[in-house]
C-alpha cells in the first residue's frame, strides 16, 4: 500500500512536468480528470478490504495534487488556491472509485456491480465528450477520441470480467451513458 501512495505523488510530479514538456497531442493527459480517476483506481486496487480500498482511492487524488503543486512551486510557479478544490474533488471522486472497486470485487447484486462497472468509463467518456464538443478548438481532438475509445474498451472489459448476465451488462451500458451525461453537464458548468 505505501508504494501505491508514493506512486500517486510521483504521478503528480509527472503531471507538472508533462504540462510543460509533453507534445501537444498528449497535453490533455496531464491536465484532465480521467487520468487522475485512473490513478485513483490503480491506487485503490492495492487495498485489501473495503475500508483500505476506499481510503486509498480517496488519498490518491490529494497526493497527486501534493506532488503536482510542490513540483510547480519548486519549478518557480506559484501555489494555487485550486489545490484545496482539486484535493477535495480527489477525495470525493476517489472515494467513489474505491466504493466502485469494492462493489466490483464483492459482486453483491448484479445491478450494484453494473453501476460500479459504469462509474469510471462513464467519467472518462463524459470528459471526452466535453473535450470533443466544448474545447476541441483549443485541445487535440485525437486525444479525446482516444480517451473515448479507451473508456469504451474499459467498459467492455469490466462488463465481460465482472458481470455475468446480459441484463447486468445492458444496465452497465445505460449507467455509463448516464454517468457520461452527468459528467458532461458538470464540466459545462465548471
PDB file of C-alpha atoms in Angstrom:
ATOM      1  CA  UNK A   1       0.000   0.000   0.000  1.00  0.00           C
ATOM      2  CA  UNK A   2       2.698   2.592   0.756  1.00  0.00           C
ATOM      3  CA  UNK A   3       4.143   2.018  -2.713  1.00  0.00           C
ATOM      4  CA  UNK A   4       0.752   2.842  -4.246  1.00  0.00           C
ATOM      5  CA  UNK A   5       0.612   6.111  -2.281  1.00  0.00           C
ATOM      6  CA  UNK A   6       4.151   7.043  -3.322  1.00  0.00           C
ATOM      7  CA  UNK A   7       3.073   6.312  -6.902  1.00  0.00           C
ATOM      8  CA  UNK A   8       0.287   8.886  -6.558  1.00  0.00           C
ATOM      9  CA  UNK A   9       2.786  11.568  -5.507  1.00  0.00           C
ATOM     10  CA  UNK A  10       5.105  10.624  -8.383  1.00  0.00           C
ATOM     11  CA  UNK A  11       2.172  10.863 -10.794  1.00  0.00           C
ATOM     12  CA  UNK A  12       1.545  14.403  -9.548  1.00  0.00           C
ATOM     13  CA  UNK A  13       5.179  15.294 -10.168  1.00  0.00           C
ATOM     14  CA  UNK A  14       4.870  13.867 -13.688  1.00  0.00           C
ATOM     15  CA  UNK A  15       1.725  15.960 -14.270  1.00  0.00           C
ATOM     16  CA  UNK A  16       3.623  19.148 -13.517  1.00  0.00           C
ATOM     17  CA  UNK A  17       6.446  18.322 -15.909  1.00  0.00           C
ATOM     18  CA  UNK A  18       4.070  16.895 -18.522  1.00  0.00           C
ATOM     19  CA  UNK A  19       2.100  20.122 -18.719  1.00  0.00           C
ATOM     20  CA  UNK A  20       5.294  21.871 -19.782  1.00  0.00           C
ATOM     21  CA  UNK A  21       7.069  19.320 -21.934  1.00  0.00           C
ATOM     22  CA  UNK A  22       4.519  16.881 -23.364  1.00  0.00           C
ATOM     23  CA  UNK A  23       3.840  17.108 -27.097  1.00  0.00           C
ATOM     24  CA  UNK A  24       0.589  18.909 -27.913  1.00  0.00           C
ATOM     25  CA  UNK A  25      -1.249  15.696 -28.768  1.00  0.00           C
ATOM     26  CA  UNK A  26      -0.611  14.390 -25.223  1.00  0.00           C
ATOM     27  CA  UNK A  27      -1.052  17.680 -23.356  1.00  0.00           C
ATOM     28  CA  UNK A  28      -4.593  16.885 -22.095  1.00  0.00           C
ATOM     29  CA  UNK A  29      -3.240  13.725 -20.437  1.00  0.00           C
ATOM     30  CA  UNK A  30      -1.517  15.972 -17.911  1.00  0.00           C
ATOM     31  CA  UNK A  31      -4.405  18.392 -17.463  1.00  0.00           C
ATOM     32  CA  UNK A  32      -7.603  16.360 -17.421  1.00  0.00           C
ATOM     33  CA  UNK A  33      -9.618  14.419 -14.879  1.00  0.00           C
ATOM     34  CA  UNK A  34      -9.742  10.914 -16.371  1.00  0.00           C
ATOM     35  CA  UNK A  35      -6.045  10.144 -15.786  1.00  0.00           C
ATOM     36  CA  UNK A  36      -6.403  11.152 -12.115  1.00  0.00           C
ATOM     37  CA  UNK A  37      -9.501   8.927 -11.828  1.00  0.00           C
ATOM     38  CA  UNK A  38      -7.493   6.075 -13.380  1.00  0.00           C
ATOM     39  CA  UNK A  39      -4.703   6.794 -10.882  1.00  0.00           C
ATOM     40  CA  UNK A  40      -7.228   6.635  -8.026  1.00  0.00           C
ATOM     41  CA  UNK A  41      -8.435   3.275  -9.332  1.00  0.00           C
ATOM     42  CA  UNK A  42      -4.896   1.899  -9.581  1.00  0.00           C
ATOM     43  CA  UNK A  43      -4.053   3.050  -6.055  1.00  0.00           C
ATOM     44  CA  UNK A  44      -7.389   1.855  -4.621  1.00  0.00           C
ATOM     45  CA  UNK A  45      -6.880  -1.561  -6.205  1.00  0.00           C
ATOM     46  CA  UNK A  46      -3.949  -2.047  -3.778  1.00  0.00           C
ATOM     47  CA  UNK A  47      -6.424  -2.102  -0.885  1.00  0.00           C
ATOM     48  CA  UNK A  48      -7.354  -5.489   0.510  1.00  0.00           C
ATOM     49  CA  UNK A  49     -10.529  -4.711   2.450  1.00  0.00           C
ATOM     50  CA  UNK A  50     -13.365  -2.278   1.829  1.00  0.00           C
ATOM     51  CA  UNK A  51     -12.046   0.423   4.160  1.00  0.00           C
ATOM     52  CA  UNK A  52      -8.493   0.370   2.827  1.00  0.00           C
ATOM     53  CA  UNK A  53      -9.697   0.302  -0.791  1.00  0.00           C
ATOM     54  CA  UNK A  54     -11.921   3.346  -0.283  1.00  0.00           C
ATOM     55  CA  UNK A  55      -9.259   5.173   1.775  1.00  0.00           C
ATOM     56  CA  UNK A  56      -6.587   4.571  -0.850  1.00  0.00           C
ATOM     57  CA  UNK A  57      -8.896   5.800  -3.609  1.00  0.00           C
ATOM     58  CA  UNK A  58      -9.655   8.919  -1.565  1.00  0.00           C
ATOM     59  CA  UNK A  59      -5.960   9.559  -0.864  1.00  0.00           C
ATOM     60  CA  UNK A  60      -4.703   9.209  -4.439  1.00  0.00           C
ATOM     61  CA  UNK A  61      -6.063  12.491  -5.816  1.00  0.00           C
ATOM     62  CA  UNK A  62      -4.854  14.728  -2.983  1.00  0.00           C
ATOM     63  CA  UNK A  63      -1.438  13.053  -3.042  1.00  0.00           C
ATOM     64  CA  UNK A  64      -1.198  13.621  -6.792  1.00  0.00           C
ATOM     65  CA  UNK A  65      -2.110  17.279  -6.205  1.00  0.00           C
ATOM     66  CA  UNK A  66       0.539  17.494  -3.493  1.00  0.00           C
ATOM     67  CA  UNK A  67       3.149  16.139  -5.915  1.00  0.00           C
ATOM     68  CA  UNK A  68       1.913  18.475  -8.644  1.00  0.00           C
ATOM     69  CA  UNK A  69       1.820  21.694  -6.620  1.00  0.00           C
ATOM     70  CA  UNK A  70       5.068  21.090  -4.720  1.00  0.00           C
ATOM     71  CA  UNK A  71       6.806  20.421  -8.040  1.00  0.00           C
ATOM     72  CA  UNK A  72       5.231  23.523  -9.559  1.00  0.00           C
ATOM     73  CA  UNK A  73       6.425  25.563  -6.580  1.00  0.00           C
ATOM     74  CA  UNK A  74       9.972  24.192  -6.869  1.00  0.00           C
ATOM     75  CA  UNK A  75       9.896  24.981 -10.593  1.00  0.00           C
ATOM     76  CA  UNK A  76       9.075  28.622  -9.813  1.00  0.00           C
ATOM     77  CA  UNK A  77       5.333  28.612 -10.432  1.00  0.00           C
ATOM     78  CA  UNK A  78       3.080  29.989  -7.740  1.00  0.00           C
ATOM     79  CA  UNK A  79       0.935  27.879  -5.478  1.00  0.00           C
ATOM     80  CA  UNK A  80      -2.703  27.998  -6.485  1.00  0.00           C
ATOM     81  CA  UNK A  81      -5.778  28.209  -4.299  1.00  0.00           C
ATOM     82  CA  UNK A  82      -7.123  25.465  -6.574  1.00  0.00           C
ATOM     83  CA  UNK A  83      -5.057  22.993  -4.545  1.00  0.00           C
ATOM     84  CA  UNK A  84      -7.852  22.809  -1.965  1.00  0.00           C
ATOM     85  CA  UNK A  85     -10.604  22.452  -4.581  1.00  0.00           C
ATOM     86  CA  UNK A  86      -8.833  19.722  -6.554  1.00  0.00           C
ATOM     87  CA  UNK A  87      -7.802  17.907  -3.388  1.00  0.00           C
ATOM     88  CA  UNK A  88     -11.396  17.887  -2.138  1.00  0.00           C
ATOM     89  CA  UNK A  89     -12.612  16.739  -5.551  1.00  0.00           C
ATOM     90  CA  UNK A  90      -9.984  13.994  -5.419  1.00  0.00           C
ATOM     91  CA  UNK A  91     -11.226  12.829  -2.030  1.00  0.00           C
ATOM     92  CA  UNK A  92     -14.855  12.682  -3.187  1.00  0.00           C
ATOM     93  CA  UNK A  93     -14.255  11.119  -6.603  1.00  0.00           C
ATOM     94  CA  UNK A  94     -11.506   8.825  -5.277  1.00  0.00           C
ATOM     95  CA  UNK A  95     -13.813   7.580  -2.514  1.00  0.00           C
ATOM     96  CA  UNK A  96     -16.455   6.776  -5.115  1.00  0.00           C
ATOM     97  CA  UNK A  97     -13.815   4.986  -7.205  1.00  0.00           C
ATOM     98  CA  UNK A  98     -12.876   2.950  -4.120  1.00  0.00           C
ATOM     99  CA  UNK A  99     -16.531   2.088  -3.492  1.00  0.00           C
ATOM    100  CA  UNK A 100     -16.896   1.024  -7.130  1.00  0.00           C
ATOM    101  CA  UNK A 101     -13.904  -1.286  -6.800  1.00  0.00           C
ATOM    102  CA  UNK A 102     -15.320  -2.803  -3.604  1.00  0.00           C
ATOM    103  CA  UNK A 103     -18.650  -3.407  -5.346  1.00  0.00           C
ATOM    104  CA  UNK A 104     -16.940  -4.976  -8.359  1.00  0.00           C
ATOM    105  CA  UNK A 105     -14.908  -7.274  -6.123  1.00  0.00           C
ATOM    106  CA  UNK A 106     -17.803  -8.373  -3.942  1.00  0.00           C
ATOM    107  CA  UNK A 107     -20.487  -8.665  -6.638  1.00  0.00           C
ATOM    108  CA  UNK A 108     -23.236  -8.311  -4.049  1.00  0.00           C
ATOM    109  CA  UNK A 109     -26.007  -7.638  -6.551  1.00  0.00           C
ATOM    110  CA  UNK A 110     -25.859  -7.578 -10.361  1.00  0.00           C
ATOM    111  CA  UNK A 111     -27.238  -4.035 -10.605  1.00  0.00           C
ATOM    112  CA  UNK A 112     -24.864  -2.684  -7.950  1.00  0.00           C
ATOM    113  CA  UNK A 113     -21.968  -4.299  -9.790  1.00  0.00           C
ATOM    114  CA  UNK A 114     -23.244  -2.873 -13.086  1.00  0.00           C
ATOM    115  CA  UNK A 115     -23.329   0.619 -11.568  1.00  0.00           C
ATOM    116  CA  UNK A 116     -19.790   0.120 -10.247  1.00  0.00           C
ATOM    117  CA  UNK A 117     -18.610  -1.036 -13.675  1.00  0.00           C
ATOM    118  CA  UNK A 118     -20.134   2.089 -15.255  1.00  0.00           C
ATOM    119  CA  UNK A 119     -18.562   4.655 -12.914  1.00  0.00           C
ATOM    120  CA  UNK A 120     -15.026   5.063 -14.286  1.00  0.00           C
ATOM    121  CA  UNK A 121     -15.769   4.536 -18.004  1.00  0.00           C
ATOM    122  CA  UNK A 122     -18.687   6.950 -17.664  1.00  0.00           C
ATOM    123  CA  UNK A 123     -16.474   9.665 -16.195  1.00  0.00           C
ATOM    124  CA  UNK A 124     -13.871   9.209 -18.926  1.00  0.00           C
ATOM    125  CA  UNK A 125     -16.487   9.152 -21.685  1.00  0.00           C
ATOM    126  CA  UNK A 126     -18.209  12.253 -20.309  1.00  0.00           C
ATOM    127  CA  UNK A 127     -14.924  14.135 -20.151  1.00  0.00           C
ATOM    128  CA  UNK A 128     -14.042  13.010 -23.677  1.00  0.00           C
ATOM    129  CA  UNK A 129     -17.428  14.242 -24.904  1.00  0.00           C
ATOM    130  CA  UNK A 130     -16.744  17.567 -23.190  1.00  0.00           C
ATOM    131  CA  UNK A 131     -13.384  17.713 -24.940  1.00  0.00           C
ATOM    132  CA  UNK A 132     -14.919  16.975 -28.338  1.00  0.00           C
ATOM    133  CA  UNK A 133     -17.889  19.307 -28.024  1.00  0.00           C
ATOM    134  CA  UNK A 134     -16.634  22.238 -25.958  1.00  0.00           C
ATOM    135  CA  UNK A 135     -12.862  22.594 -26.148  1.00  0.00           C
ATOM    136  CA  UNK A 136     -11.924  20.910 -29.422  1.00  0.00           C
ATOM    137  CA  UNK A 137     -10.715  24.222 -30.832  1.00  0.00           C
ATOM    138  CA  UNK A 138      -8.023  24.511 -28.130  1.00  0.00           C
ATOM    139  CA  UNK A 139      -7.119  20.872 -27.450  1.00  0.00           C
ATOM    140  CA  UNK A 140      -6.215  17.956 -29.727  1.00  0.00           C
ATOM    141  CA  UNK A 141      -9.322  16.140 -30.909  1.00  0.00           C
ATOM    142  CA  UNK A 142      -7.326  12.924 -31.362  1.00  0.00           C
ATOM    143  CA  UNK A 143      -6.681  12.785 -27.622  1.00  0.00           C
ATOM    144  CA  UNK A 144     -10.389  12.997 -26.793  1.00  0.00           C
ATOM    145  CA  UNK A 145     -11.247  10.315 -29.353  1.00  0.00           C
ATOM    146  CA  UNK A 146      -8.557   8.083 -27.860  1.00  0.00           C
ATOM    147  CA  UNK A 147      -9.931   8.673 -24.362  1.00  0.00           C
ATOM    148  CA  UNK A 148     -13.464   7.865 -25.545  1.00  0.00           C
ATOM    149  CA  UNK A 149     -12.283   4.641 -27.191  1.00  0.00           C
ATOM    150  CA  UNK A 150     -10.324   3.690 -24.096  1.00  0.00           C
ATOM    151  CA  UNK A 151     -13.416   4.328 -21.938  1.00  0.00           C
ATOM    152  CA  UNK A 152     -15.497   2.051 -24.157  1.00  0.00           C
ATOM    153  CA  UNK A 153     -12.736  -0.575 -24.063  1.00  0.00           C
ATOM    154  CA  UNK A 154     -12.600  -0.450 -20.253  1.00  0.00           C
ATOM    155  CA  UNK A 155     -16.399  -0.717 -20.100  1.00  0.00           C
ATOM    156  CA  UNK A 156     -16.358  -3.804 -22.332  1.00  0.00           C
ATOM    157  CA  UNK A 157     -13.514  -5.384 -20.353  1.00  0.00           C
ATOM    158  CA  UNK A 158     -15.187  -4.745 -16.992  1.00  0.00           C
ATOM    159  CA  UNK A 159     -18.574  -5.917 -18.272  1.00  0.00           C
ATOM    160  CA  UNK A 160     -17.080  -9.171 -19.536  1.00  0.00           C
ATOM    161  CA  UNK A 161     -14.939  -9.825 -16.453  1.00  0.00           C
ATOM    162  CA  UNK A 162     -17.222  -8.524 -13.684  1.00  0.00           C
ATOM    163  CA  UNK A 163     -20.783  -9.055 -14.934  1.00  0.00           C
ATOM    164  CA  UNK A 164     -22.389 -12.406 -15.650  1.00  0.00           C
ATOM    165  CA  UNK A 165     -25.755 -11.675 -17.248  1.00  0.00           C
ATOM    166  CA  UNK A 166     -26.873  -9.870 -20.361  1.00  0.00           C
ATOM    167  CA  UNK A 167     -29.245  -7.749 -18.238  1.00  0.00           C
ATOM    168  CA  UNK A 168     -26.439  -6.563 -15.947  1.00  0.00           C
ATOM    169  CA  UNK A 169     -24.235  -5.796 -18.953  1.00  0.00           C
ATOM    170  CA  UNK A 170     -27.048  -3.790 -20.552  1.00  0.00           C
ATOM    171  CA  UNK A 171     -27.550  -1.971 -17.239  1.00  0.00           C
ATOM    172  CA  UNK A 172     -23.834  -1.116 -17.187  1.00  0.00           C
ATOM    173  CA  UNK A 173     -24.065   0.370 -20.695  1.00  0.00           C
ATOM    174  CA  UNK A 174     -27.056   2.516 -19.731  1.00  0.00           C
ATOM    175  CA  UNK A 175     -25.446   3.546 -16.444  1.00  0.00           C
ATOM    176  CA  UNK A 176     -22.256   4.501 -18.296  1.00  0.00           C
ATOM    177  CA  UNK A 177     -24.293   6.712 -20.609  1.00  0.00           C
ATOM    178  CA  UNK A 178     -25.924   8.304 -17.570  1.00  0.00           C
ATOM    179  CA  UNK A 179     -22.623   8.960 -15.789  1.00  0.00           C
ATOM    180  CA  UNK A 180     -21.178  10.341 -19.035  1.00  0.00           C
ATOM    181  CA  UNK A 181     -24.141  12.692 -19.487  1.00  0.00           C
ATOM    182  CA  UNK A 182     -23.929  13.992 -15.913  1.00  0.00           C
ATOM    183  CA  UNK A 183     -20.158  14.437 -16.259  1.00  0.00           C
ATOM    184  CA  UNK A 184     -20.622  16.375 -19.500  1.00  0.00           C
ATOM    185  CA  UNK A 185     -23.169  18.671 -17.821  1.00  0.00           C
ATOM    186  CA  UNK A 186     -20.954  19.225 -14.758  1.00  0.00           C
ATOM    187  CA  UNK A 187     -17.922  20.008 -16.929  1.00  0.00           C
ATOM    188  CA  UNK A 188     -20.047  22.560 -18.778  1.00  0.00           C
ATOM    189  CA  UNK A 189     -20.886  24.317 -15.526  1.00  0.00           C
ATOM    190  CA  UNK A 190     -17.394  24.200 -14.019  1.00  0.00           C
TER     191      UNK A 190
END
